[in-house]
PDB file of N, CA and C in Angstrom:
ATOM      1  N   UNK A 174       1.813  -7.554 -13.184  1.00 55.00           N
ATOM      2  CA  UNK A 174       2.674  -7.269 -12.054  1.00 55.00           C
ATOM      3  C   UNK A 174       3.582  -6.072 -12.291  1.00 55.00           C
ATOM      4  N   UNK A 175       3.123  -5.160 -13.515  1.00 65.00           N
ATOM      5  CA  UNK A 175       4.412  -4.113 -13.754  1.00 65.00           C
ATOM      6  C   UNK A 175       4.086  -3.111 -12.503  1.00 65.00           C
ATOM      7  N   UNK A 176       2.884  -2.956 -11.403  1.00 73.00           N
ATOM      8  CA  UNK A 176       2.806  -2.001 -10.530  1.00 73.00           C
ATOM      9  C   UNK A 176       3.339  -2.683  -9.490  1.00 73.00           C
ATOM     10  N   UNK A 177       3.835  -3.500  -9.226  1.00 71.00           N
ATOM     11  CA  UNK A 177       4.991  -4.194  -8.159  1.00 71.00           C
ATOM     12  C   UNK A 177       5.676  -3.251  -7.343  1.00 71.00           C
ATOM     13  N   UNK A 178       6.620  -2.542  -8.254  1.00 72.00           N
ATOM     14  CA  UNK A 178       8.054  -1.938  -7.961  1.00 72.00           C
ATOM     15  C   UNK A 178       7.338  -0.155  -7.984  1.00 72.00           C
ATOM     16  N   UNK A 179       6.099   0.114  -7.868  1.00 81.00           N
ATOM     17  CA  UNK A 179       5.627   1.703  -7.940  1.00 81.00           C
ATOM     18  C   UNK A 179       5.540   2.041  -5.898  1.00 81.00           C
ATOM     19  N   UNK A 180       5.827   3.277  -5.886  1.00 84.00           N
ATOM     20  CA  UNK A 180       6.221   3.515  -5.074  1.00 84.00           C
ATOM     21  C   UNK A 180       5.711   4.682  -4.552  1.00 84.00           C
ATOM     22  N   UNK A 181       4.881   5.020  -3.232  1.00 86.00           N
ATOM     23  CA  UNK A 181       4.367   6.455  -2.839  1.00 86.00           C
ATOM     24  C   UNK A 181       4.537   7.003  -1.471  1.00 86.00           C
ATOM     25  N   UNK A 182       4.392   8.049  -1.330  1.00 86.00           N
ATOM     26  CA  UNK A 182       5.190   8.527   0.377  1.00 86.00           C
ATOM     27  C   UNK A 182       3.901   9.435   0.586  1.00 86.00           C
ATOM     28  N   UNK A 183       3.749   9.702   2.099  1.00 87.00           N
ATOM     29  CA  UNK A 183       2.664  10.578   2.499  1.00 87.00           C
ATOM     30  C   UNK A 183       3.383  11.781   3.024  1.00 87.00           C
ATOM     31  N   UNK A 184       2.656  12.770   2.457  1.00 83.00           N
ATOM     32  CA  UNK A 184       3.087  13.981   2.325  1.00 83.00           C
ATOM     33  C   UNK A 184       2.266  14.824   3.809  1.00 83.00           C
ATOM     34  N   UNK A 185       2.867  14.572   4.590  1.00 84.00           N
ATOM     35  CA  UNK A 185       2.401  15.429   6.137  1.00 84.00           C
ATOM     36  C   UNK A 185       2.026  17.011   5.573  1.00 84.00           C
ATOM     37  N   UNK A 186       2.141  18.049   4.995  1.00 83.00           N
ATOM     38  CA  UNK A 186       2.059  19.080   4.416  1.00 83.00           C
ATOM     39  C   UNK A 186       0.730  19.162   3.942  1.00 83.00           C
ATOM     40  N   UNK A 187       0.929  18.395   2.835  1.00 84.00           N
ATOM     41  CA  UNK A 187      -0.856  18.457   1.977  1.00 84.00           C
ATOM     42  C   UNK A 187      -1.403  17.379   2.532  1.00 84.00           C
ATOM     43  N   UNK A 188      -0.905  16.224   3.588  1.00 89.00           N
ATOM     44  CA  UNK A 188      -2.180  15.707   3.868  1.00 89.00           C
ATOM     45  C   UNK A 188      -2.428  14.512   2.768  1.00 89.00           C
ATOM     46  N   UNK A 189      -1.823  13.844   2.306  1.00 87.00           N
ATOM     47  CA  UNK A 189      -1.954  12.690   0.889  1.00 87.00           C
ATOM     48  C   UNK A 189      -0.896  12.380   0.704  1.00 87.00           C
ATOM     49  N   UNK A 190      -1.141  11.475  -0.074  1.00 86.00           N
ATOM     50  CA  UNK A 190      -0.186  10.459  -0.884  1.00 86.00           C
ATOM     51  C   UNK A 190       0.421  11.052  -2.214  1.00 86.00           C
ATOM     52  N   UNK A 191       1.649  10.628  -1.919  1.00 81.00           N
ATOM     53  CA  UNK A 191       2.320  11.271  -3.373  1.00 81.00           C
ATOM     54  C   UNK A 191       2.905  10.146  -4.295  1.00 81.00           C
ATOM     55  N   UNK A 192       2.484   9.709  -5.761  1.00 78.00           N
ATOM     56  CA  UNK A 192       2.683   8.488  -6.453  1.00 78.00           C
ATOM     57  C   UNK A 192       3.955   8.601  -6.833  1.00 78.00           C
ATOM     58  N   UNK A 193       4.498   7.598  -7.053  1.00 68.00           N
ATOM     59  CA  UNK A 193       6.374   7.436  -7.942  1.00 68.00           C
ATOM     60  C   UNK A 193       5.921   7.763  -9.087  1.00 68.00           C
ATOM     61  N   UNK A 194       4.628   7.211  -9.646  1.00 58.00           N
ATOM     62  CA  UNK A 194       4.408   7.212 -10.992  1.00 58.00           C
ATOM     63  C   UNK A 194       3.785   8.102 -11.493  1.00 58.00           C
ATOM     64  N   UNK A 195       4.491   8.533 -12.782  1.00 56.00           N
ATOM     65  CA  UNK A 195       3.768  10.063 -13.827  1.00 56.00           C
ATOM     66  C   UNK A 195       3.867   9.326 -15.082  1.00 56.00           C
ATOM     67  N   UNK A 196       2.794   9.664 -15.275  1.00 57.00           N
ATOM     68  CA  UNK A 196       2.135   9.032 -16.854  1.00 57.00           C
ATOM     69  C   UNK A 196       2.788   7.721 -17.295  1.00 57.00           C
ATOM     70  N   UNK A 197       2.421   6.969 -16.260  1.00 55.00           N
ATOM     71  CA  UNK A 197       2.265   5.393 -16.849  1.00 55.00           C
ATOM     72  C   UNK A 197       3.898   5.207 -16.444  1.00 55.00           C
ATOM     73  N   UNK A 198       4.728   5.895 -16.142  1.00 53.00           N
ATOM     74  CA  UNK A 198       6.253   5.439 -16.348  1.00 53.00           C
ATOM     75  C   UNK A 198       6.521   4.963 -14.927  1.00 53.00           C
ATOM     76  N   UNK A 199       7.804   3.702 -14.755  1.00 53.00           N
ATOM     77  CA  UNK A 199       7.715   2.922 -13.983  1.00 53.00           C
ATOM     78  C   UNK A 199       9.212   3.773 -13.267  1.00 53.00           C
ATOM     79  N   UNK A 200       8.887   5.291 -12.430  1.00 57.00           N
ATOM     80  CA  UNK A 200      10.209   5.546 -12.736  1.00 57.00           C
ATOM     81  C   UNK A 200      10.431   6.614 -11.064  1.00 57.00           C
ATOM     82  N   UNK A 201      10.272   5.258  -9.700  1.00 62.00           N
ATOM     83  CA  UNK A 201       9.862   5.873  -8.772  1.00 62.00           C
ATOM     84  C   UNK A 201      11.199   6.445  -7.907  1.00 62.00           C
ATOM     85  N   UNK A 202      12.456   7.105  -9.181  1.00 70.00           N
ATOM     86  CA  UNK A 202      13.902   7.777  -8.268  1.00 70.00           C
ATOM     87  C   UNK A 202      13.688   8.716  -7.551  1.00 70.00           C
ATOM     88  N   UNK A 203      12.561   9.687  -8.233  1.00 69.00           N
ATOM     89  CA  UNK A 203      12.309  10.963  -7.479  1.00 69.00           C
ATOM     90  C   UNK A 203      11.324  10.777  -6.067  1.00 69.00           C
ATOM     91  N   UNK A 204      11.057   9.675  -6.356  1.00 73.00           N
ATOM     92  CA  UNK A 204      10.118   9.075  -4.699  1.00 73.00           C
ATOM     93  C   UNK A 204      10.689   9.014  -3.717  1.00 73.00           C
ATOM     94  N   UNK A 205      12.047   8.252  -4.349  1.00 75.00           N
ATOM     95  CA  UNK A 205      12.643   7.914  -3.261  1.00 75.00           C
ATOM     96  C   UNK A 205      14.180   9.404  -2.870  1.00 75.00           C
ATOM     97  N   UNK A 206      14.527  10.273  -3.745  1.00 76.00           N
ATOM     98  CA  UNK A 206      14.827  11.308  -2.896  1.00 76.00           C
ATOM     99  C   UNK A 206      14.338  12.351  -2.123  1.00 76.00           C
ATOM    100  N   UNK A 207      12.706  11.980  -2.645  1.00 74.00           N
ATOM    101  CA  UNK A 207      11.935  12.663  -1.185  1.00 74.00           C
ATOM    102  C   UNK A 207      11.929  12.469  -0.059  1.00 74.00           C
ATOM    103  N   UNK A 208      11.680  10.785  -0.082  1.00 75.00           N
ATOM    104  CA  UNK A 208      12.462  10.314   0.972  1.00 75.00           C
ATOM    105  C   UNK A 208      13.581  10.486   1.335  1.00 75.00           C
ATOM    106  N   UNK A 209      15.044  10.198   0.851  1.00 72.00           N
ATOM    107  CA  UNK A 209      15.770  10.611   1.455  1.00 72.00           C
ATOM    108  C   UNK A 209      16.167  11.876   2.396  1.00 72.00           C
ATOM    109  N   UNK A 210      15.465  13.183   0.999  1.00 74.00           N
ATOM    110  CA  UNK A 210      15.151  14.496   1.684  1.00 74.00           C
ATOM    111  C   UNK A 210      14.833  14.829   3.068  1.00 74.00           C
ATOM    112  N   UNK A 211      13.320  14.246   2.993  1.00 74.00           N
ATOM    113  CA  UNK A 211      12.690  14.218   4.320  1.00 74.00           C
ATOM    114  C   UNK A 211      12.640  12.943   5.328  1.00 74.00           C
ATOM    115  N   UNK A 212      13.625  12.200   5.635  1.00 77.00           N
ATOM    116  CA  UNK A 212      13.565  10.694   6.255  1.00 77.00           C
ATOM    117  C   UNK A 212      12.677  10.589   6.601  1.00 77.00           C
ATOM    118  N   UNK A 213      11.548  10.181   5.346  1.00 80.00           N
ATOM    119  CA  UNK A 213      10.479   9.426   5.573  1.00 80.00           C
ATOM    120  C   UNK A 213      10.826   7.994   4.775  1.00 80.00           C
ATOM    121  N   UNK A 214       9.527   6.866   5.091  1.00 83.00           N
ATOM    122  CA  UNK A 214       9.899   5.532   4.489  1.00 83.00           C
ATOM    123  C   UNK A 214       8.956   5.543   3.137  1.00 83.00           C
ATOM    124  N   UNK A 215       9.090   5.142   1.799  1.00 85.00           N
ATOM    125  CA  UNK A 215       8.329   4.799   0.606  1.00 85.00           C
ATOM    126  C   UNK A 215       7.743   3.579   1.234  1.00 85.00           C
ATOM    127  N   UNK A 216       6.140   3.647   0.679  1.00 89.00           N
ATOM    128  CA  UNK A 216       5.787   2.473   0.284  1.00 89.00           C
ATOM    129  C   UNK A 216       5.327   1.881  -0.544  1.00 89.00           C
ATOM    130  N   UNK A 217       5.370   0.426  -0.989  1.00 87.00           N
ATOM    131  CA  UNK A 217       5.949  -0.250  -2.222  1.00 87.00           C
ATOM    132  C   UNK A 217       4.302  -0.679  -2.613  1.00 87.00           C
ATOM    133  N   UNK A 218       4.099  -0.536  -3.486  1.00 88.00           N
ATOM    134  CA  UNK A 218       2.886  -1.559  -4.252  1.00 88.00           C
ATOM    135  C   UNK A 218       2.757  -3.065  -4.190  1.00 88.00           C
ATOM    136  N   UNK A 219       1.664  -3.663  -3.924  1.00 87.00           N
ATOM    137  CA  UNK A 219       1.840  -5.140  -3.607  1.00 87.00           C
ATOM    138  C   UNK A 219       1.633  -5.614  -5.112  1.00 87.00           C
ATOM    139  N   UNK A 220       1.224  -4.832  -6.103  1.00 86.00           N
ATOM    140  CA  UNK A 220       1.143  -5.466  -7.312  1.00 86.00           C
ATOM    141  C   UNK A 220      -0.235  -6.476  -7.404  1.00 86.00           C
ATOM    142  N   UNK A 221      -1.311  -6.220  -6.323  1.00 89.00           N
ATOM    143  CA  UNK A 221      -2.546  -6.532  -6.364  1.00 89.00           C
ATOM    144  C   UNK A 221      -3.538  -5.515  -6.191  1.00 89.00           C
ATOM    145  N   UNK A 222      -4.967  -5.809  -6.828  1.00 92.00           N
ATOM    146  CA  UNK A 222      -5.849  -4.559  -6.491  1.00 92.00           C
ATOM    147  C   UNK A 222      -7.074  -5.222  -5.806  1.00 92.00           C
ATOM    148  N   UNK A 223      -7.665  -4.004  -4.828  1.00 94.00           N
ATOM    149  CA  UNK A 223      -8.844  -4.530  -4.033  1.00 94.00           C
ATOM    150  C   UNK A 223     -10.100  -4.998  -5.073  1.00 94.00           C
ATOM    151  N   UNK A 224     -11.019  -5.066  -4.462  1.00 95.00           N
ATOM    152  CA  UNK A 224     -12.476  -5.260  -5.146  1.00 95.00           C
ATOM    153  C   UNK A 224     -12.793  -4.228  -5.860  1.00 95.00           C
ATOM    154  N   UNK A 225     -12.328  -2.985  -5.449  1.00 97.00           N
ATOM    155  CA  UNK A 225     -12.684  -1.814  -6.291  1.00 97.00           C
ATOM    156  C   UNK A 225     -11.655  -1.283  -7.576  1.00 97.00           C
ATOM    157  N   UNK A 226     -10.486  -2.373  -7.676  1.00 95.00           N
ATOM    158  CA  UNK A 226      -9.728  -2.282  -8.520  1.00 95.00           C
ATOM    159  C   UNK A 226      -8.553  -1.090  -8.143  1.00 95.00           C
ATOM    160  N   UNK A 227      -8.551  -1.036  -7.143  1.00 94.00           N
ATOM    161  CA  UNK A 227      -7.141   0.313  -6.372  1.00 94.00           C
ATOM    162  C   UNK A 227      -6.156  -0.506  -6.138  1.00 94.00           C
ATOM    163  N   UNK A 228      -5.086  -0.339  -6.616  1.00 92.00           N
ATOM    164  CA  UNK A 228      -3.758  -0.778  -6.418  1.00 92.00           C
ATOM    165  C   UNK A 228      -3.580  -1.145  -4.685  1.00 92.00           C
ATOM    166  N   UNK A 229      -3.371  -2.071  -3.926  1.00 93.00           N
ATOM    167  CA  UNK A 229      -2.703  -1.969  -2.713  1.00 93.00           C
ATOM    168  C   UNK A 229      -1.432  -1.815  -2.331  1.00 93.00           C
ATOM    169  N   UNK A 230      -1.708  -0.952  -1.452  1.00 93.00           N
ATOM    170  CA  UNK A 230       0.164  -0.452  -1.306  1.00 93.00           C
ATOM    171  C   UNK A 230       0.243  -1.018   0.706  1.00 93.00           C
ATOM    172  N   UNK A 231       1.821  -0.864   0.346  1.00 92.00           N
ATOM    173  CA  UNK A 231       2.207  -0.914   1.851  1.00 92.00           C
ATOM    174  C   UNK A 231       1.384   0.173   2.533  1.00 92.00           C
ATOM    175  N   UNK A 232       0.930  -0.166   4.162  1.00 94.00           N
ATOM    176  CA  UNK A 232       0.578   0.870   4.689  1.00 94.00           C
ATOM    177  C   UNK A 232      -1.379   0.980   4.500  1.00 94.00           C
ATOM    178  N   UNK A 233      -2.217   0.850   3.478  1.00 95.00           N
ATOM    179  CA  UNK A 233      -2.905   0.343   3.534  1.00 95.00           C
ATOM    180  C   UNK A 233      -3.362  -0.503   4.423  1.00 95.00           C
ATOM    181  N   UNK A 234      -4.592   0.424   4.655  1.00 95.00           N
ATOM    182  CA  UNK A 234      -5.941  -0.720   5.732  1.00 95.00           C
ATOM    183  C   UNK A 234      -6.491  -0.953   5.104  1.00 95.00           C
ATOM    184  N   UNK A 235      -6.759  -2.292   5.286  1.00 95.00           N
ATOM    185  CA  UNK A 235      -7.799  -3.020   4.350  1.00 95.00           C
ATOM    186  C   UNK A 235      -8.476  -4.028   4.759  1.00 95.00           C
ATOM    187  N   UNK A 236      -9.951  -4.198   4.369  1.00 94.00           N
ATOM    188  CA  UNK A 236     -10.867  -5.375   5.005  1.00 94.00           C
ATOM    189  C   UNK A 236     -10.535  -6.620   4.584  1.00 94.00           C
ATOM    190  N   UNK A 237     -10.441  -7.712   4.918  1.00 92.00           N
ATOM    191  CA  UNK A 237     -10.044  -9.313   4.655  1.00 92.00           C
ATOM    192  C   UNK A 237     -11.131 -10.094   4.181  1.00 92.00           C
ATOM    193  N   UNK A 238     -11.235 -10.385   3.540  1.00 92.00           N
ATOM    194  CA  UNK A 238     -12.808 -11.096   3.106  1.00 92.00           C
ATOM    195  C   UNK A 238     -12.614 -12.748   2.267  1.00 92.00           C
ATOM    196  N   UNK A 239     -13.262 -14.259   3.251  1.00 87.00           N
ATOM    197  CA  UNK A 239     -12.866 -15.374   2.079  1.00 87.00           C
ATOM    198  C   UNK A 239     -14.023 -15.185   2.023  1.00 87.00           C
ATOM    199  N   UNK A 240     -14.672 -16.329   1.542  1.00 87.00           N
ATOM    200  CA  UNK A 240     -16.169 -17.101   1.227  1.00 87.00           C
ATOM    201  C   UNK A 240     -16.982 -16.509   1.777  1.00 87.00           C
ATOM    202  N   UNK A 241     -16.794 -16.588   3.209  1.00 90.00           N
ATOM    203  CA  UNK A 241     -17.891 -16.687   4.130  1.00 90.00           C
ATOM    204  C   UNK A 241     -17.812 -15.523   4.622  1.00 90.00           C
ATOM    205  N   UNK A 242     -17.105 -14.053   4.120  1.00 89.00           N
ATOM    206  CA  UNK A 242     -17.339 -13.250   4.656  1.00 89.00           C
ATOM    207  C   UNK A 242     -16.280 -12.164   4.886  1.00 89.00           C
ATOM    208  N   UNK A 243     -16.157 -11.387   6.352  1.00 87.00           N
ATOM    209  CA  UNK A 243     -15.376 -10.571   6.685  1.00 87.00           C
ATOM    210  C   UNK A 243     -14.166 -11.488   7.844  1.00 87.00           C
ATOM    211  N   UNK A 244     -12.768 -11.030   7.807  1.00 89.00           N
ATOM    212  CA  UNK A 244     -12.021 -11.938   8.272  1.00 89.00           C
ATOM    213  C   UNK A 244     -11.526 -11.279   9.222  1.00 89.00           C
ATOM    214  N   UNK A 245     -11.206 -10.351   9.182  1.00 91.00           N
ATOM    215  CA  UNK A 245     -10.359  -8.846   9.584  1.00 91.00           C
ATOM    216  C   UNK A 245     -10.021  -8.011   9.111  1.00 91.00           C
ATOM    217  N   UNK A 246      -9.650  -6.538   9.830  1.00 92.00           N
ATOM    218  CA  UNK A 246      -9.121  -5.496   9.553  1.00 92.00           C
ATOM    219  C   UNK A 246      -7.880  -5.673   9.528  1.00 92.00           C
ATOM    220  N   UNK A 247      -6.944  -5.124   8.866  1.00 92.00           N
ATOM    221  CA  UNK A 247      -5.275  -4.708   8.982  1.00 92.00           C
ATOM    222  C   UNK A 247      -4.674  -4.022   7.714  1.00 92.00           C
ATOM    223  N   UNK A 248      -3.646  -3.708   8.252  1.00 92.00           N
ATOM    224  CA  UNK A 248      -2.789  -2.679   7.814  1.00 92.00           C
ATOM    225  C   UNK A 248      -1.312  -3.602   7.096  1.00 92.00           C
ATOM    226  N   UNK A 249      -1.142  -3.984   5.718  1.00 92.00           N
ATOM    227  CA  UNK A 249      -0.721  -4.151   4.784  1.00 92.00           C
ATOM    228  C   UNK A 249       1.022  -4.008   5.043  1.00 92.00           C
ATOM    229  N   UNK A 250       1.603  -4.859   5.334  1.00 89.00           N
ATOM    230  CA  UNK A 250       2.973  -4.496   5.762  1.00 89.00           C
ATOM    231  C   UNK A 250       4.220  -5.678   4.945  1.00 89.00           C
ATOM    232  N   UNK A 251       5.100  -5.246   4.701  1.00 85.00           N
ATOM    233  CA  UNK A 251       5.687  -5.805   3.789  1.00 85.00           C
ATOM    234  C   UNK A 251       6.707  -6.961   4.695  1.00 85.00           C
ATOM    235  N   UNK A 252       7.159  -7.994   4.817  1.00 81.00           N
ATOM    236  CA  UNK A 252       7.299  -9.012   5.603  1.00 81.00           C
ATOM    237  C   UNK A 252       8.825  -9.871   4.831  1.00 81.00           C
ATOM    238  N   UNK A 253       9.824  -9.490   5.322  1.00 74.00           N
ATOM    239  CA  UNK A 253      10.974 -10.125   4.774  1.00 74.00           C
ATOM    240  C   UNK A 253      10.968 -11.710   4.925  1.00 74.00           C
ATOM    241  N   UNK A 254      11.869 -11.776   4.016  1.00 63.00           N
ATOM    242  CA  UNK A 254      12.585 -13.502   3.328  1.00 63.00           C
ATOM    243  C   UNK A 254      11.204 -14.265   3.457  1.00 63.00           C
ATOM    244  N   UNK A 255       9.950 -13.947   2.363  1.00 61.00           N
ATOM    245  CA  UNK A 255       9.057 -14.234   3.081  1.00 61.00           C
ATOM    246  C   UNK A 255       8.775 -14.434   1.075  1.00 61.00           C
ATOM    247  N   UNK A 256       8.072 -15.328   0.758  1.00 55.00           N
ATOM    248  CA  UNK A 256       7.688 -15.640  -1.189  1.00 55.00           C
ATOM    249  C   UNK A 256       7.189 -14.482  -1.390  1.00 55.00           C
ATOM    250  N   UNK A 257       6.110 -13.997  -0.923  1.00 60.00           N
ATOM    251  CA  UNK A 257       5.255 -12.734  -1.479  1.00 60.00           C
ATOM    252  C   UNK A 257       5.531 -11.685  -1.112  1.00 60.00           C
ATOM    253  N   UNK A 258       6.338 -11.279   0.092  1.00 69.00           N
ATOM    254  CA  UNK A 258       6.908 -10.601   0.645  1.00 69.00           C
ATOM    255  C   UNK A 258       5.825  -9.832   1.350  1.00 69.00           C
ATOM    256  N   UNK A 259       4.361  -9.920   1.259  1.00 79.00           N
ATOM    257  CA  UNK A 259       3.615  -8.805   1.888  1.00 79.00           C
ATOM    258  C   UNK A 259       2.702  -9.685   2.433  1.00 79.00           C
ATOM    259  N   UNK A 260       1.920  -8.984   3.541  1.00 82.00           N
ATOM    260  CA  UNK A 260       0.719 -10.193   4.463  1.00 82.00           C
ATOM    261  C   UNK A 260      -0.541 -10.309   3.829  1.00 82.00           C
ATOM    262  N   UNK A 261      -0.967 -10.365   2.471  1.00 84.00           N
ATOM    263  CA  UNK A 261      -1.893 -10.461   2.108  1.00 84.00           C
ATOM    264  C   UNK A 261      -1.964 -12.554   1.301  1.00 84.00           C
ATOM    265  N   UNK A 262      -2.968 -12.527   1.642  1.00 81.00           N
ATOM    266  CA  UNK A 262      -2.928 -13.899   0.859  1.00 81.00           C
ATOM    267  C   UNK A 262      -4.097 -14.066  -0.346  1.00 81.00           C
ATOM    268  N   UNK A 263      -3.386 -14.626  -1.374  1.00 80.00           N
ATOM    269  CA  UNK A 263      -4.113 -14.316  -2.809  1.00 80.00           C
ATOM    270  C   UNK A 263      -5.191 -15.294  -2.844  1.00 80.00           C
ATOM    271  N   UNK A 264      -5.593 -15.879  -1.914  1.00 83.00           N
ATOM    272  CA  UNK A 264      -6.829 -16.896  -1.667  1.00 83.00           C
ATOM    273  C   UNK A 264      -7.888 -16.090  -0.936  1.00 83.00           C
ATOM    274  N   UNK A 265      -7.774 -14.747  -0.408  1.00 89.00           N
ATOM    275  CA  UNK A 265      -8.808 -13.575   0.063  1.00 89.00           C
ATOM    276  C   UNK A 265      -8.845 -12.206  -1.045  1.00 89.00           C
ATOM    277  N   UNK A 266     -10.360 -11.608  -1.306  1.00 91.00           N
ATOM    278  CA  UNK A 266     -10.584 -10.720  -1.389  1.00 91.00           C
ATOM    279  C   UNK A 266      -9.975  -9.230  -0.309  1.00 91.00           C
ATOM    280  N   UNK A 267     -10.023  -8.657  -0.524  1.00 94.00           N
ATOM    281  CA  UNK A 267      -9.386  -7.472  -0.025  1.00 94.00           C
ATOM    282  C   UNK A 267     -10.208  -6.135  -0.556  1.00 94.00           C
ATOM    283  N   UNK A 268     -10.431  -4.830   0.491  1.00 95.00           N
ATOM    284  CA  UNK A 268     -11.141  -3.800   0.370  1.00 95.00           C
ATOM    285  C   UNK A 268     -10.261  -2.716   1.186  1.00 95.00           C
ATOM    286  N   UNK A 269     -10.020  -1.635   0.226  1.00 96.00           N
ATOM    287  CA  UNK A 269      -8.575  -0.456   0.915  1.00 96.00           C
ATOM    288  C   UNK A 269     -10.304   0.591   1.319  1.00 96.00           C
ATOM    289  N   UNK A 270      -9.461   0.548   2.726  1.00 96.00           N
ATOM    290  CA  UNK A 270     -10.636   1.257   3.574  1.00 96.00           C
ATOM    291  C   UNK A 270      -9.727   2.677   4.008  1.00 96.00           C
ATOM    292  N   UNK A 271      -8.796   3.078   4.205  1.00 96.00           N
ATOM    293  CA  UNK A 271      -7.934   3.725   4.531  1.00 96.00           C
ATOM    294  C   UNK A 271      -5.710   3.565   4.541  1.00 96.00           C
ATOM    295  N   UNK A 272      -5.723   4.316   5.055  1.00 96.00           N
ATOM    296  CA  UNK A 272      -4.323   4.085   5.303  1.00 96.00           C
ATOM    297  C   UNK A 272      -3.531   4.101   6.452  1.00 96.00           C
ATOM    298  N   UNK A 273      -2.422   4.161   7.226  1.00 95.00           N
ATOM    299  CA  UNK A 273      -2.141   3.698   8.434  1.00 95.00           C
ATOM    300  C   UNK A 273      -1.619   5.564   8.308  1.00 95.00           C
ATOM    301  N   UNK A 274      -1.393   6.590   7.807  1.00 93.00           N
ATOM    302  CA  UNK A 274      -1.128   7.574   7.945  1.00 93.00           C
ATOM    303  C   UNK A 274      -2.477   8.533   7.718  1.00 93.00           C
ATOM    304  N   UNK A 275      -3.078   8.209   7.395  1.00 94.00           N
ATOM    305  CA  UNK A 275      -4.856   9.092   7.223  1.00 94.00           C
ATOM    306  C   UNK A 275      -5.343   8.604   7.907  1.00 94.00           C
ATOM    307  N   UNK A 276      -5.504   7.304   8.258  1.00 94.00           N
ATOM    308  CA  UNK A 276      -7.018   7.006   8.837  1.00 94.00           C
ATOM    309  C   UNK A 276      -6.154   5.551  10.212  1.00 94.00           C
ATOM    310  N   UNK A 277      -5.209   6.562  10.817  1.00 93.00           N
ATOM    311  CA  UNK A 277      -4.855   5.074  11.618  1.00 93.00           C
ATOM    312  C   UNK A 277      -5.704   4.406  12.815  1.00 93.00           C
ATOM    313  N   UNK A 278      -6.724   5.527  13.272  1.00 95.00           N
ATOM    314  CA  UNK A 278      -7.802   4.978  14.171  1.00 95.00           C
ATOM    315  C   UNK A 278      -8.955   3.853  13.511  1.00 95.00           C
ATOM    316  N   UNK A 279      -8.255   3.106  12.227  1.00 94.00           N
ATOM    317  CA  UNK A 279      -9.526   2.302  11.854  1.00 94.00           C
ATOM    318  C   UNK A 279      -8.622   1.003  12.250  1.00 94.00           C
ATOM    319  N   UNK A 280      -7.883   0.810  13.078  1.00 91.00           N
ATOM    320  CA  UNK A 280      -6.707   0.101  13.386  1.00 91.00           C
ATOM    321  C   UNK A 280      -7.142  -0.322  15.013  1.00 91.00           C
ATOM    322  N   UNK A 281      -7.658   1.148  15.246  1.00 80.00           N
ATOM    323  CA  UNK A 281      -7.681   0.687  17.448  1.00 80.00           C
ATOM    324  C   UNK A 281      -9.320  -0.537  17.680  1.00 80.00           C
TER     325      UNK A 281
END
């Protein structure tokens, strides 16, 4: 769970994601005065990874998958006074298909 608290913002300019984290260090201050910089929002790592082993972050689209299959599409949102705090449930597989700032038409 140390990728919990890692933190990344989308960079409208280049078009991508920009990580809190540089070489392994858990040290996302400069993330967040980009944000402040540019009032944009960080988003937080759920501290789980898909099937393909990619970290899921807030903001993330991702496929839903139990037993029997495909469950739904959605977009990964962090959910106050809530145990896990994020809408994923650790009894489903999960697949990061996009993001709600790159790819938000996998949403309509």
């Amino acid at each position: 769970m140390k990728d919990r608290f890692l933190l990344r913002i989308w960079d409208d300019k280049k078009q991508k994601m920009i990580y809190g984290a540089r070489k392994g260090e858990m040290n996302p201050s400069w993330v967040l005065a980009c944000c402040y910089a540019n009032d944009v929002e960080p988003y937080q790592c759920t501290g789980r990874k898909d099937v393909n082993e990619k970290l899921i972050f807030e903001g993330d689209i991702v496929e839903e998958y139990n037993e029997d299959g495909l469950i739904c599409i959605k977009e990964v949102r962090f959910i106050e006074n809530t145990m896990c705090g994020f809408n994923i449930n650790t009894e489903y597989d999960y697949k990061i298909i996009g993001n709600v700032d790159a790819t938000p038409d996998l949403l309509i």
